[in-house]
Amino acid sequence: MYFIHAGAVRVYHQTEQQEFTLNFHFAQEFVSAFSSFLTQTPSRVYLQALENVHASRIYRAHLYQSYEQHHPAERLGRLFAETLFVHKTNREIDLLSLSAEEQYVNLLRKNPKLVRSLSVKHLASYLGIHPESLSRIRQKVNHIS
């Protein structure tokens, strides 16, 4: 598990045919292949730095040792898991209820400089659309701004 101090990370899943961007994580956020972290099984996702990243690594063994020895550490772990759950639920709701344009605008609000610098391929994958559609959305949003 990592805490990002600066930079951005993409979490993605890859099949033989395609990459699927699941999420982007920015400064002041945790990032992890969390299911793998918890279960100690091979990860089904990859983490990719999208720019220079400064992060702190938290080893599972150290984290669990801290849980045993310090109640506040256990509370911190619970808060992290709760935050991850809320983030994942919101992402699922966005995928089901928002248009690709609305999702793009929400991501843009979160980190405009970085989002504008992300590759069309990665952003389109995150939004579940073709790169050409994202180019149209970007033109429309930039025209409105």
mmCIF file of C-alpha atoms in Angstrom:
data_model
loop_
_atom_site.group_PDB
_atom_site.id
_atom_site.type_symbol
_atom_site.label_atom_id
_atom_site.label_comp_id
_atom_site.label_asym_id
_atom_site.label_seq_id
_atom_site.Cartn_x
_atom_site.Cartn_y
_atom_site.Cartn_z
ATOM 1 C CA MET A 1 0.000 0.000 0.000
ATOM 2 C CA TYR A 2 1.277 3.494 -0.800
ATOM 3 C CA PHE A 3 0.441 6.993 0.325
ATOM 4 C CA ILE A 4 1.029 9.433 -2.527
ATOM 5 C CA HIS A 5 2.720 12.665 -1.467
ATOM 6 C CA ALA A 6 3.089 13.972 -5.033
ATOM 7 C CA GLY A 7 2.234 12.661 -8.474
ATOM 8 C CA ALA A 8 -0.451 10.441 -9.914
ATOM 9 C CA VAL A 9 -1.023 6.722 -10.331
ATOM 10 C CA ARG A 10 -3.294 4.800 -12.654
ATOM 11 C CA VAL A 11 -4.858 1.510 -11.545
ATOM 12 C CA TYR A 12 -5.746 -0.753 -14.451
ATOM 13 C CA HIS A 13 -6.688 -4.299 -15.439
ATOM 14 C CA GLN A 14 -5.383 -5.839 -18.622
ATOM 15 C CA THR A 15 -6.749 -8.609 -20.807
ATOM 16 C CA GLU A 16 -5.186 -9.941 -23.984
ATOM 17 C CA GLN A 17 -7.318 -7.522 -26.007
ATOM 18 C CA GLN A 18 -7.608 -4.393 -23.914
ATOM 19 C CA GLU A 19 -6.630 -2.325 -20.879
ATOM 20 C CA PHE A 20 -9.327 -1.070 -18.530
ATOM 21 C CA THR A 21 -8.442 1.914 -16.359
ATOM 22 C CA LEU A 22 -10.206 1.458 -13.041
ATOM 23 C CA ASN A 23 -9.081 4.595 -11.290
ATOM 24 C CA PHE A 24 -6.618 7.430 -10.928
ATOM 25 C CA HIS A 25 -5.087 8.385 -7.582
ATOM 26 C CA PHE A 26 -3.481 11.736 -6.856
ATOM 27 C CA ALA A 27 -1.464 13.421 -4.097
ATOM 28 C CA GLN A 28 -2.759 12.936 -0.557
ATOM 29 C CA GLU A 29 -4.453 9.639 -1.453
ATOM 30 C CA PHE A 30 -3.658 5.999 -0.771
ATOM 31 C CA VAL A 31 -3.233 3.588 -3.648
ATOM 32 C CA SER A 32 -2.993 -0.170 -3.549
ATOM 33 C CA ALA A 33 -3.987 -3.376 -5.244
ATOM 34 C CA PHE A 34 -6.064 -3.670 -2.099
ATOM 35 C CA SER A 35 -7.700 -7.061 -2.703
ATOM 36 C CA SER A 36 -4.287 -8.574 -3.284
ATOM 37 C CA PHE A 37 -2.910 -6.708 -0.262
ATOM 38 C CA LEU A 38 -5.629 -8.192 1.965
ATOM 39 C CA THR A 39 -5.725 -11.728 0.579
ATOM 40 C CA GLN A 40 -2.029 -12.127 -0.244
ATOM 41 C CA THR A 41 -2.946 -13.497 -3.664
ATOM 42 C CA PRO A 42 -1.674 -12.321 -7.056
ATOM 43 C CA SER A 43 -3.148 -9.026 -8.096
ATOM 44 C CA ARG A 44 -5.547 -8.681 -10.993
ATOM 45 C CA VAL A 45 -4.669 -5.012 -11.332
ATOM 46 C CA TYR A 46 -1.542 -3.048 -12.122
ATOM 47 C CA LEU A 47 -0.364 0.282 -10.717
ATOM 48 C CA GLN A 48 1.328 2.711 -13.106
ATOM 49 C CA ALA A 49 2.957 6.024 -12.218
ATOM 50 C CA LEU A 50 1.727 8.650 -14.672
ATOM 51 C CA GLU A 51 4.341 11.184 -13.649
ATOM 52 C CA ASN A 52 7.099 11.308 -11.054
ATOM 53 C CA VAL A 53 5.578 9.976 -7.846
ATOM 54 C CA HIS A 54 6.775 10.564 -4.312
ATOM 55 C CA ALA A 55 5.095 8.021 -2.047
ATOM 56 C CA SER A 56 5.471 6.227 1.254
ATOM 57 C CA ARG A 57 5.223 2.436 1.154
ATOM 58 C CA ILE A 58 3.428 0.548 3.884
ATOM 59 C CA TYR A 59 4.251 -3.147 4.088
ATOM 60 C CA ARG A 60 1.392 -5.471 5.024
ATOM 61 C CA ALA A 61 3.383 -7.194 7.772
ATOM 62 C CA HIS A 62 4.286 -3.846 9.345
ATOM 63 C CA LEU A 63 0.708 -2.638 9.105
ATOM 64 C CA TYR A 64 -0.703 -5.753 10.756
ATOM 65 C CA GLN A 65 1.987 -5.625 13.423
ATOM 66 C CA SER A 66 0.971 -2.018 14.130
ATOM 67 C CA TYR A 67 -2.661 -3.124 14.335
ATOM 68 C CA GLU A 68 -1.695 -5.629 17.046
ATOM 69 C CA GLN A 69 0.415 -3.209 19.041
ATOM 70 C CA HIS A 70 -1.395 0.119 18.661
ATOM 71 C CA HIS A 71 -5.139 0.625 18.721
ATOM 72 C CA PRO A 72 -4.899 3.956 16.814
ATOM 73 C CA ALA A 73 -3.180 2.137 13.914
ATOM 74 C CA GLU A 74 -6.067 -0.314 13.735
ATOM 75 C CA ARG A 75 -8.472 2.619 13.658
ATOM 76 C CA LEU A 76 -6.439 4.197 10.839
ATOM 77 C CA GLY A 77 -6.656 0.956 8.857
ATOM 78 C CA ARG A 78 -10.405 0.822 9.362
ATOM 79 C CA LEU A 79 -10.754 4.442 8.221
ATOM 80 C CA PHE A 80 -8.688 3.689 5.126
ATOM 81 C CA ALA A 81 -10.871 0.679 4.279
ATOM 82 C CA GLU A 82 -14.010 2.769 4.825
ATOM 83 C CA THR A 83 -12.664 5.534 2.583
ATOM 84 C CA LEU A 84 -11.766 3.005 -0.107
ATOM 85 C CA PHE A 85 -15.237 1.480 0.096
ATOM 86 C CA VAL A 86 -16.942 4.881 -0.257
ATOM 87 C CA HIS A 87 -14.648 5.806 -3.162
ATOM 88 C CA LYS A 88 -15.361 2.496 -4.929
ATOM 89 C CA THR A 89 -19.110 2.806 -4.382
ATOM 90 C CA ASN A 90 -19.127 6.373 -5.739
ATOM 91 C CA ARG A 91 -17.139 5.236 -8.779
ATOM 92 C CA GLU A 92 -19.639 2.438 -9.464
ATOM 93 C CA ILE A 93 -22.568 4.843 -9.132
ATOM 94 C CA ASP A 94 -20.839 7.302 -11.480
ATOM 95 C CA LEU A 95 -20.318 4.539 -14.057
ATOM 96 C CA LEU A 96 -23.977 3.591 -13.868
ATOM 97 C CA SER A 97 -25.580 7.009 -13.666
ATOM 98 C CA LEU A 98 -23.331 9.687 -15.197
ATOM 99 C CA SER A 99 -22.484 10.295 -18.794
ATOM 100 C CA ALA A 100 -18.859 10.078 -19.881
ATOM 101 C CA GLU A 101 -18.852 13.868 -20.141
ATOM 102 C CA GLU A 102 -20.075 14.286 -16.547
ATOM 103 C CA GLN A 103 -17.455 11.819 -15.313
ATOM 104 C CA TYR A 104 -14.753 13.700 -17.227
ATOM 105 C CA VAL A 105 -15.843 17.044 -15.750
ATOM 106 C CA ASN A 106 -15.793 15.551 -12.221
ATOM 107 C CA LEU A 107 -12.278 14.224 -12.747
ATOM 108 C CA LEU A 108 -11.228 17.560 -14.212
ATOM 109 C CA ARG A 109 -12.481 19.375 -11.094
ATOM 110 C CA LYS A 110 -10.372 17.084 -8.910
ATOM 111 C CA ASN A 111 -7.055 17.731 -10.658
ATOM 112 C CA PRO A 112 -7.392 19.864 -13.817
ATOM 113 C CA LYS A 113 -3.702 20.248 -14.632
ATOM 114 C CA LEU A 114 -3.004 16.548 -14.456
ATOM 115 C CA VAL A 115 -6.198 15.430 -16.193
ATOM 116 C CA ARG A 116 -5.385 17.663 -19.147
ATOM 117 C CA SER A 117 -1.985 16.003 -19.357
ATOM 118 C CA LEU A 118 -3.228 12.393 -19.183
ATOM 119 C CA SER A 119 -3.222 10.403 -22.375
ATOM 120 C CA VAL A 120 -6.475 10.224 -24.288
ATOM 121 C CA LYS A 121 -6.073 6.440 -24.304
ATOM 122 C CA HIS A 122 -5.995 6.197 -20.473
ATOM 123 C CA LEU A 123 -8.801 8.676 -19.917
ATOM 124 C CA ALA A 124 -11.025 7.072 -22.542
ATOM 125 C CA SER A 125 -10.423 3.687 -20.930
ATOM 126 C CA TYR A 126 -11.393 5.112 -17.533
ATOM 127 C CA LEU A 127 -14.590 6.583 -18.970
ATOM 128 C CA GLY A 128 -15.413 3.441 -20.941
ATOM 129 C CA ILE A 129 -15.474 5.234 -24.297
ATOM 130 C CA HIS A 130 -13.430 5.383 -27.482
ATOM 131 C CA PRO A 131 -10.612 7.946 -27.692
ATOM 132 C CA GLU A 132 -12.437 9.776 -30.502
ATOM 133 C CA SER A 133 -15.434 10.304 -28.227
ATOM 134 C CA LEU A 134 -13.185 11.695 -25.517
ATOM 135 C CA SER A 135 -11.650 14.130 -27.985
ATOM 136 C CA ARG A 136 -15.157 15.438 -28.750
ATOM 137 C CA ILE A 137 -15.936 15.733 -25.026
ATOM 138 C CA ARG A 138 -12.687 17.608 -24.391
ATOM 139 C CA GLN A 139 -13.427 20.046 -27.212
ATOM 140 C CA LYS A 140 -16.935 20.661 -25.869
ATOM 141 C CA VAL A 141 -15.768 21.145 -22.254
ATOM 142 C CA ASN A 142 -12.886 23.417 -23.295
ATOM 143 C CA HIS A 143 -15.281 25.456 -25.424
ATOM 144 C CA ILE A 144 -17.661 25.916 -22.473
ATOM 145 C CA SER A 145 -14.893 26.763 -19.954
#
